[in-house]
C-alpha positions as a Python dict, from the first residue, in 0.01 Angstrom:
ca = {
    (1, 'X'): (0, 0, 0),
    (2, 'X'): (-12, 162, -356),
    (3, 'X'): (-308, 316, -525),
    (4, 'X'): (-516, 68, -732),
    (5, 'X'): (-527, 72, -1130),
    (6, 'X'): (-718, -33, -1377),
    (7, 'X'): (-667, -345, -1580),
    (8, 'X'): (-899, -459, -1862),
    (9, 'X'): (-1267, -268, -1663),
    (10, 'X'): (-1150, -444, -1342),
    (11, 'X'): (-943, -227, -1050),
    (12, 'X'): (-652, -435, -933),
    (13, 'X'): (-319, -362, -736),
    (14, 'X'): (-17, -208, -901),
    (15, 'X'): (228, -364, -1130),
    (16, 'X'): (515, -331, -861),
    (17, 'X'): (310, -531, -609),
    (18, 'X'): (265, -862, -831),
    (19, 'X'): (495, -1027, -1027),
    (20, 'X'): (496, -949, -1413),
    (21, 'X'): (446, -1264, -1618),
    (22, 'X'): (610, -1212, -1928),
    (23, 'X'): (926, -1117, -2115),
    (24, 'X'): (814, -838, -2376),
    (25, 'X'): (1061, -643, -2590),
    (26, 'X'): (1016, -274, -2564),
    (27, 'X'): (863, -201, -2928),
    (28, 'X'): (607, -525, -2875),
    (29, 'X'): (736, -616, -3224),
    (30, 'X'): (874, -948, -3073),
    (31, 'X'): (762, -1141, -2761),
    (32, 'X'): (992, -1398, -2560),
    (33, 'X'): (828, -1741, -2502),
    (34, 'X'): (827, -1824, -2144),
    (35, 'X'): (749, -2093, -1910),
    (36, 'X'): (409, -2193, -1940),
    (37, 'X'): (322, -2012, -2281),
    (38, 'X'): (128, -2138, -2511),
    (39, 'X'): (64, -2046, -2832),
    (40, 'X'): (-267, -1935, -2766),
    (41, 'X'): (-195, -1715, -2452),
    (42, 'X'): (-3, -1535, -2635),
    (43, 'X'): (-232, -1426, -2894),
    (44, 'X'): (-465, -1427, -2646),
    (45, 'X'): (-255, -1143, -2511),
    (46, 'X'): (-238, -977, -2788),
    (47, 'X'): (-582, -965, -2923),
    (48, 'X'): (-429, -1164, -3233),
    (49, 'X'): (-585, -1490, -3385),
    (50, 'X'): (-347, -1793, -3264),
    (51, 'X'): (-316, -1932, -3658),
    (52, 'X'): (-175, -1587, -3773),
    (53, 'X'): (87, -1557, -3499),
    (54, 'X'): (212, -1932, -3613),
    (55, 'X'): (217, -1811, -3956),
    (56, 'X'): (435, -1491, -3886),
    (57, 'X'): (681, -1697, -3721),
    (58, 'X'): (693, -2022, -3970),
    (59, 'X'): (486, -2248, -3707),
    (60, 'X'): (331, -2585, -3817),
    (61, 'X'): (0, -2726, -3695),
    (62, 'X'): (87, -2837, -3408),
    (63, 'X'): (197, -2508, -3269),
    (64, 'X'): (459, -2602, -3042),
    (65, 'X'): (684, -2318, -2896),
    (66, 'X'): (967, -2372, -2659),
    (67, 'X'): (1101, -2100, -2373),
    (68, 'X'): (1337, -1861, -2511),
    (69, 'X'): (1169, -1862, -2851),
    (70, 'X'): (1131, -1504, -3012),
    (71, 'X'): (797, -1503, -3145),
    (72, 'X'): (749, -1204, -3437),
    (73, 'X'): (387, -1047, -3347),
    (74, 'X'): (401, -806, -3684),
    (75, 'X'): (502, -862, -4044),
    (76, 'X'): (862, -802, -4090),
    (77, 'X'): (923, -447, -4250),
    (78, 'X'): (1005, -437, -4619),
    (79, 'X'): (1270, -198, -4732),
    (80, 'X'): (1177, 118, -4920),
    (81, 'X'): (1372, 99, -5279),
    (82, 'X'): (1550, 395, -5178),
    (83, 'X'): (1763, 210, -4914),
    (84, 'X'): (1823, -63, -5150),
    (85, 'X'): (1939, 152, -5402),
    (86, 'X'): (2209, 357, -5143),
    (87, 'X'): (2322, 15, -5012),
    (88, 'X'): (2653, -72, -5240),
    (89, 'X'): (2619, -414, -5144),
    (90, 'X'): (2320, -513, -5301),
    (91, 'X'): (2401, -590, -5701),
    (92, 'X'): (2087, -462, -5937),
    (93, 'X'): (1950, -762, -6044),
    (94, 'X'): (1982, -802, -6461),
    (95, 'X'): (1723, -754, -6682),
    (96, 'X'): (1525, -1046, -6793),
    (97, 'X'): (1554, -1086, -7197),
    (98, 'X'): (1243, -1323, -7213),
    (99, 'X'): (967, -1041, -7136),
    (100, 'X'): (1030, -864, -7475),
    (101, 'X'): (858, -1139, -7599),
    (102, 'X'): (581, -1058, -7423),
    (103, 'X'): (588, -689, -7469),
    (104, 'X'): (620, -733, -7860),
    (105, 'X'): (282, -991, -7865),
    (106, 'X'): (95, -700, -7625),
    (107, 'X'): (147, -456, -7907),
    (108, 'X'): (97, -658, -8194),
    (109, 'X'): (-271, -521, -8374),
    (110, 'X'): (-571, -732, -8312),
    (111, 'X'): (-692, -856, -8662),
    (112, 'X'): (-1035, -757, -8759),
    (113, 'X'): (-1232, -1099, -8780),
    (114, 'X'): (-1398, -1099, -9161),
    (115, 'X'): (-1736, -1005, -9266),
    (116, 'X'): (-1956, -1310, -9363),
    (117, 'X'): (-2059, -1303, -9701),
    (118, 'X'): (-2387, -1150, -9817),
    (119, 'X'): (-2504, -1502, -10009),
    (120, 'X'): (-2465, -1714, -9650),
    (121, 'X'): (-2644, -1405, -9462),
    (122, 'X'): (-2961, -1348, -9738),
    (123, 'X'): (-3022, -1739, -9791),
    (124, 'X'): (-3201, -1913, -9520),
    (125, 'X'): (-3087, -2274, -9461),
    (126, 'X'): (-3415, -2522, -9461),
    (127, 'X'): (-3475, -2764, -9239),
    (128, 'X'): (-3509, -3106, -9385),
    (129, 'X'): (-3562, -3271, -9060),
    (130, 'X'): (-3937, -3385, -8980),
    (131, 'X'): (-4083, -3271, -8661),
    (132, 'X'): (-4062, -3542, -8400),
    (133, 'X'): (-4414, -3687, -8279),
    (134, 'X'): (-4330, -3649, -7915),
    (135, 'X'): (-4409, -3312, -7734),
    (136, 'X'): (-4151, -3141, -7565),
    (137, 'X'): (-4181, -3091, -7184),
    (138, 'X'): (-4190, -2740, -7081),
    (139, 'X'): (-3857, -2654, -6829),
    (140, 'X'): (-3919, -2733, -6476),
    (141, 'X'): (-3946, -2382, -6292),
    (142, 'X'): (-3741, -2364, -5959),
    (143, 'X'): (-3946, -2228, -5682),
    (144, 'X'): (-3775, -2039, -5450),
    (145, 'X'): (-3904, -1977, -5037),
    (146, 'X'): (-3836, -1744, -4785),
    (147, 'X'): (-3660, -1949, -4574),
    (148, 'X'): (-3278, -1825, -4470),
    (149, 'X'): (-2978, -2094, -4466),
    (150, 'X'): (-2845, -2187, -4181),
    (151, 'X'): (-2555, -2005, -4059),
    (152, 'X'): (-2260, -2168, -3892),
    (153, 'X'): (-1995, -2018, -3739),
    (154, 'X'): (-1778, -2307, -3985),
    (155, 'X'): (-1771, -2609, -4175),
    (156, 'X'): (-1760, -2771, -3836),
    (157, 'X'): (-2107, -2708, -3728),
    (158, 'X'): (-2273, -2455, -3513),
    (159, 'X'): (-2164, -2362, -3155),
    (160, 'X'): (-2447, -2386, -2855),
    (161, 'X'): (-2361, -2108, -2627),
    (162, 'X'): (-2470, -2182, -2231),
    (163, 'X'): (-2419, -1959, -1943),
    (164, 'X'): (-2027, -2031, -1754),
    (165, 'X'): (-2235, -1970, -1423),
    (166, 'X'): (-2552, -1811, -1258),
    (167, 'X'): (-2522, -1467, -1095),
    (168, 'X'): (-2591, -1099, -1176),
    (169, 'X'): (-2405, -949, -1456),
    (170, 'X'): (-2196, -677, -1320),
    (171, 'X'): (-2029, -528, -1614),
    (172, 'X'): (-2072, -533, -1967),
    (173, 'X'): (-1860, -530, -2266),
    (174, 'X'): (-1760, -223, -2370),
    (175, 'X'): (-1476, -65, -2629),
    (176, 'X'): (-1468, 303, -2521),
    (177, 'X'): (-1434, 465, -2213),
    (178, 'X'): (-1353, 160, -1974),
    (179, 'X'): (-1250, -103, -2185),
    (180, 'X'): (-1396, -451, -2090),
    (181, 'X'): (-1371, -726, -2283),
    (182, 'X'): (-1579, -934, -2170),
    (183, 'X'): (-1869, -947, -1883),
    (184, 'X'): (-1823, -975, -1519),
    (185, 'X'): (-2047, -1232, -1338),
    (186, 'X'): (-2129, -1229, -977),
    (187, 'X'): (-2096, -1503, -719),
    (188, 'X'): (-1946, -1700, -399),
    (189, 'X'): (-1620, -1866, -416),
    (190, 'X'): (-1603, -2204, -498),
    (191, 'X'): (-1895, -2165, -736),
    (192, 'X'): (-1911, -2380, -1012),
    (193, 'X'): (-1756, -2248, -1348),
    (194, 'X'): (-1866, -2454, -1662),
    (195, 'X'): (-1753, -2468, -2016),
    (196, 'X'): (-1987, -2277, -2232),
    (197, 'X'): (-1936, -2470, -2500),
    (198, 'X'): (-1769, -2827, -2568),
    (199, 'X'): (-1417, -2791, -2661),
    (200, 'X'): (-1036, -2853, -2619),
    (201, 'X'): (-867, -2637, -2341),
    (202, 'X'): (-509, -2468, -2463),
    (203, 'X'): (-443, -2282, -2168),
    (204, 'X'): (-480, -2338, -1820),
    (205, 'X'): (-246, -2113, -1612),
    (206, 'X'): (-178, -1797, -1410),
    (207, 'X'): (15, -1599, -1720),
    (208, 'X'): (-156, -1338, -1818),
    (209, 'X'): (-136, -973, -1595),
    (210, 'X'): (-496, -902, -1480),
    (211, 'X'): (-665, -1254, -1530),
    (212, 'X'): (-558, -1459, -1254),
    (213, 'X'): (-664, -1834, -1294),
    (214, 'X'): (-699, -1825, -1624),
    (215, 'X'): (-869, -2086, -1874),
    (216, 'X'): (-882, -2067, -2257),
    (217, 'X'): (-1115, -2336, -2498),
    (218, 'X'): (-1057, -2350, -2805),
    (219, 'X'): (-1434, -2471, -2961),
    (220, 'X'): (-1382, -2495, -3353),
    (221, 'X'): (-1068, -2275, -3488),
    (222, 'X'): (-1281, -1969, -3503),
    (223, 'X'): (-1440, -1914, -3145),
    (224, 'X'): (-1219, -1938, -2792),
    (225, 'X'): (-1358, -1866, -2421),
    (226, 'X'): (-1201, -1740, -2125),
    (227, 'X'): (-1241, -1781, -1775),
    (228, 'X'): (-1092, -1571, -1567),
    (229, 'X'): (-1006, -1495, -1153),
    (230, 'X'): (-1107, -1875, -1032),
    (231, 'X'): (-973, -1994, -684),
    (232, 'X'): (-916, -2333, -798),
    (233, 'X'): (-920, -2473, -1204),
    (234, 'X'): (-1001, -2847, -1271),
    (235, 'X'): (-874, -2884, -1606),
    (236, 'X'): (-560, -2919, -1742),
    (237, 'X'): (-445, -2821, -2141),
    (238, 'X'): (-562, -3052, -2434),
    (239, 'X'): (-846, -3187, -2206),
    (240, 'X'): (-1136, -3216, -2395),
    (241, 'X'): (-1481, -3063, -2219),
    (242, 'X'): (-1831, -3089, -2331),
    (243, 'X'): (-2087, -2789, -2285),
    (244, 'X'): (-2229, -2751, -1890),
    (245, 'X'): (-1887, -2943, -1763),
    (246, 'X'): (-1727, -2810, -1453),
    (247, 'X'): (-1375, -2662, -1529),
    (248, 'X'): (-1305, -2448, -1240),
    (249, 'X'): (-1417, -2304, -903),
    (250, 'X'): (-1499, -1883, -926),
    (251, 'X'): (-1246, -1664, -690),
    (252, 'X'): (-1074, -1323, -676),
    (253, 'X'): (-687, -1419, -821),
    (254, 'X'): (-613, -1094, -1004),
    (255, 'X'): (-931, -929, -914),
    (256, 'X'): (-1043, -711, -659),
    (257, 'X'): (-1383, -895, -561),
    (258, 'X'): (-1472, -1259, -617),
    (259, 'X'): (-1624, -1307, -985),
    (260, 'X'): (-1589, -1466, -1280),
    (261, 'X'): (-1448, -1265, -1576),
    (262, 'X'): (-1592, -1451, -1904),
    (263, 'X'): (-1472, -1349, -2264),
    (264, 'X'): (-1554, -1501, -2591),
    (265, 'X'): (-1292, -1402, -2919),
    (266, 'X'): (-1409, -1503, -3265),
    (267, 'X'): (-1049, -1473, -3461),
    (268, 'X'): (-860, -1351, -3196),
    (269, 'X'): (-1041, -1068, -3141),
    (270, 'X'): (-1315, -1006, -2817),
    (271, 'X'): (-1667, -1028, -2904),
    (272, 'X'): (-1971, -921, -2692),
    (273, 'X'): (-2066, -1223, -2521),
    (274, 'X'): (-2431, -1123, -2475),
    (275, 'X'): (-2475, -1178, -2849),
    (276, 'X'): (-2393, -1502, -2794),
    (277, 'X'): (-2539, -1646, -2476),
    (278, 'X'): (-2915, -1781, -2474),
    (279, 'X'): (-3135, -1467, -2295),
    (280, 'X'): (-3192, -1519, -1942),
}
């Protein structure tokens, strides 16, 4: 058996001894849809939000893909003007006429508005109207309190964040050193994994190296969750869960130990989940 690596703060079993889930071009500039993609595993992969991959490659709201697809995953590179200029085939493009117009009226001289004249500056204009018998009421001051407004993660409304399941916290999130992104909770298999927040799931598979049984909620355009190394899942994509429902069973697949590996991403990108979920 091969020495163990280490795959997103977990320790799992080499590449060569598991089955690599994806087609990936060498220069990760373009990624191959496969069986079982969707468009949020694969930004989900890549750390990217889901709505800017479909706008790199032209997709609609509905953000259907199909196998085969190549799916861009960076802007397409724009030519320096020195390679256009040593390519023969590209004609210089005329000169548009119409923006002399526009550079004559930029440097035409500003005329100096007149001077008023002395006689309408030296005599006062009287008032012949008579005052009127009602007293004015003074402006209405605004009053202004302490009080911060509400903040919501969008237009939507606010997210309530519960716990995906009980158990000790066995790793944190971390960016340096060890990269985790997410936290590792403790259990038994079979244990009950719940949605932490309502939502539609978008992926429910086995896809992704290092995550096993994966599941992926999308709560309100902004936020996702992820559930990761469960023994059996429950829900299927574009089932729609409320907070506290059960959506799989914890287990090892991918992992070393049984646990559940739970991530939150706010616009693709991971977010410490402890800033989220109510203190225990």
């Amino acid at each position: 058996m091969g020495s163990l690596v280490a795959c997103g703060g977990h320790t799992y079993a080499p590449v060569s001894e598991r089955a690599v889930p994806a087609a990936i071009h060498p220069n990760t500039a373009e990624y191959i849809v496969k069986k079982g993609d969707t468009l949020y595993s694969i930004a989900f992969r890549y750390g990217m939000d889901y709505r800017q991959l479909a706008a790199l490659n032209g997709i609609g709201s509905h953000y259907s893909i199909y196998p085969g697809q190549p799916l861009r995953l960076k802007p397409a590179t724009v030519p320096s003007k020195e390679s256009i200029v040593r390519d023969s085939s590209i004609v210089a493009p005329k000169p548009i006429i119409t923006s002399t117009r526009q550079t004559v009226a930029a440097n035409k001289p500003v005329s100096k508005p007149k001077p008023q004249s002395q006689a309408a500056t030296k005599t006062p204009i009287k008032s012949t109207a008579k005052p009127s018998s009602s007293t004015a009421k003074p402006p209405v001051k605004t009053t202004t309190t302490n009080k911060k407004p509400e903040i919501k993660t969008t237009s939507s409304g606010k997210i309530y964040w519960k716990w995906p399941t009980n158990g000790k916290v066995l790793n944190t999130f971390k960016t340096s050193g060890v990269i985790n992104k997410g936290i590792d909770i403790a259990g038994s298999r079979g244990l009950a994994i719940k949605a932490a927040a309502s939502g539609k799931v978008v992926y429910a598979g086995n896809g992704l190296l290092g995550y096993g049984n994966l599941v992926i909620i999308d709560h309100n355009q902004q936020f996702l969750s992820a559930y990761a190394h469960n023994s059996r899942v429950l829900v299927k994509e574009n089932d729609m869960v409320k907070t506290g429902q059960k959506i799989a069973e914890m287990g090892s697949s991918g992992a070393d130990r049984v646990m559940l590996h739970f991530e939150i991403r706010r616009d693709g990108k991971p977010v410490d989940p402890l800033r989220y979920l109510p203190k225990r």
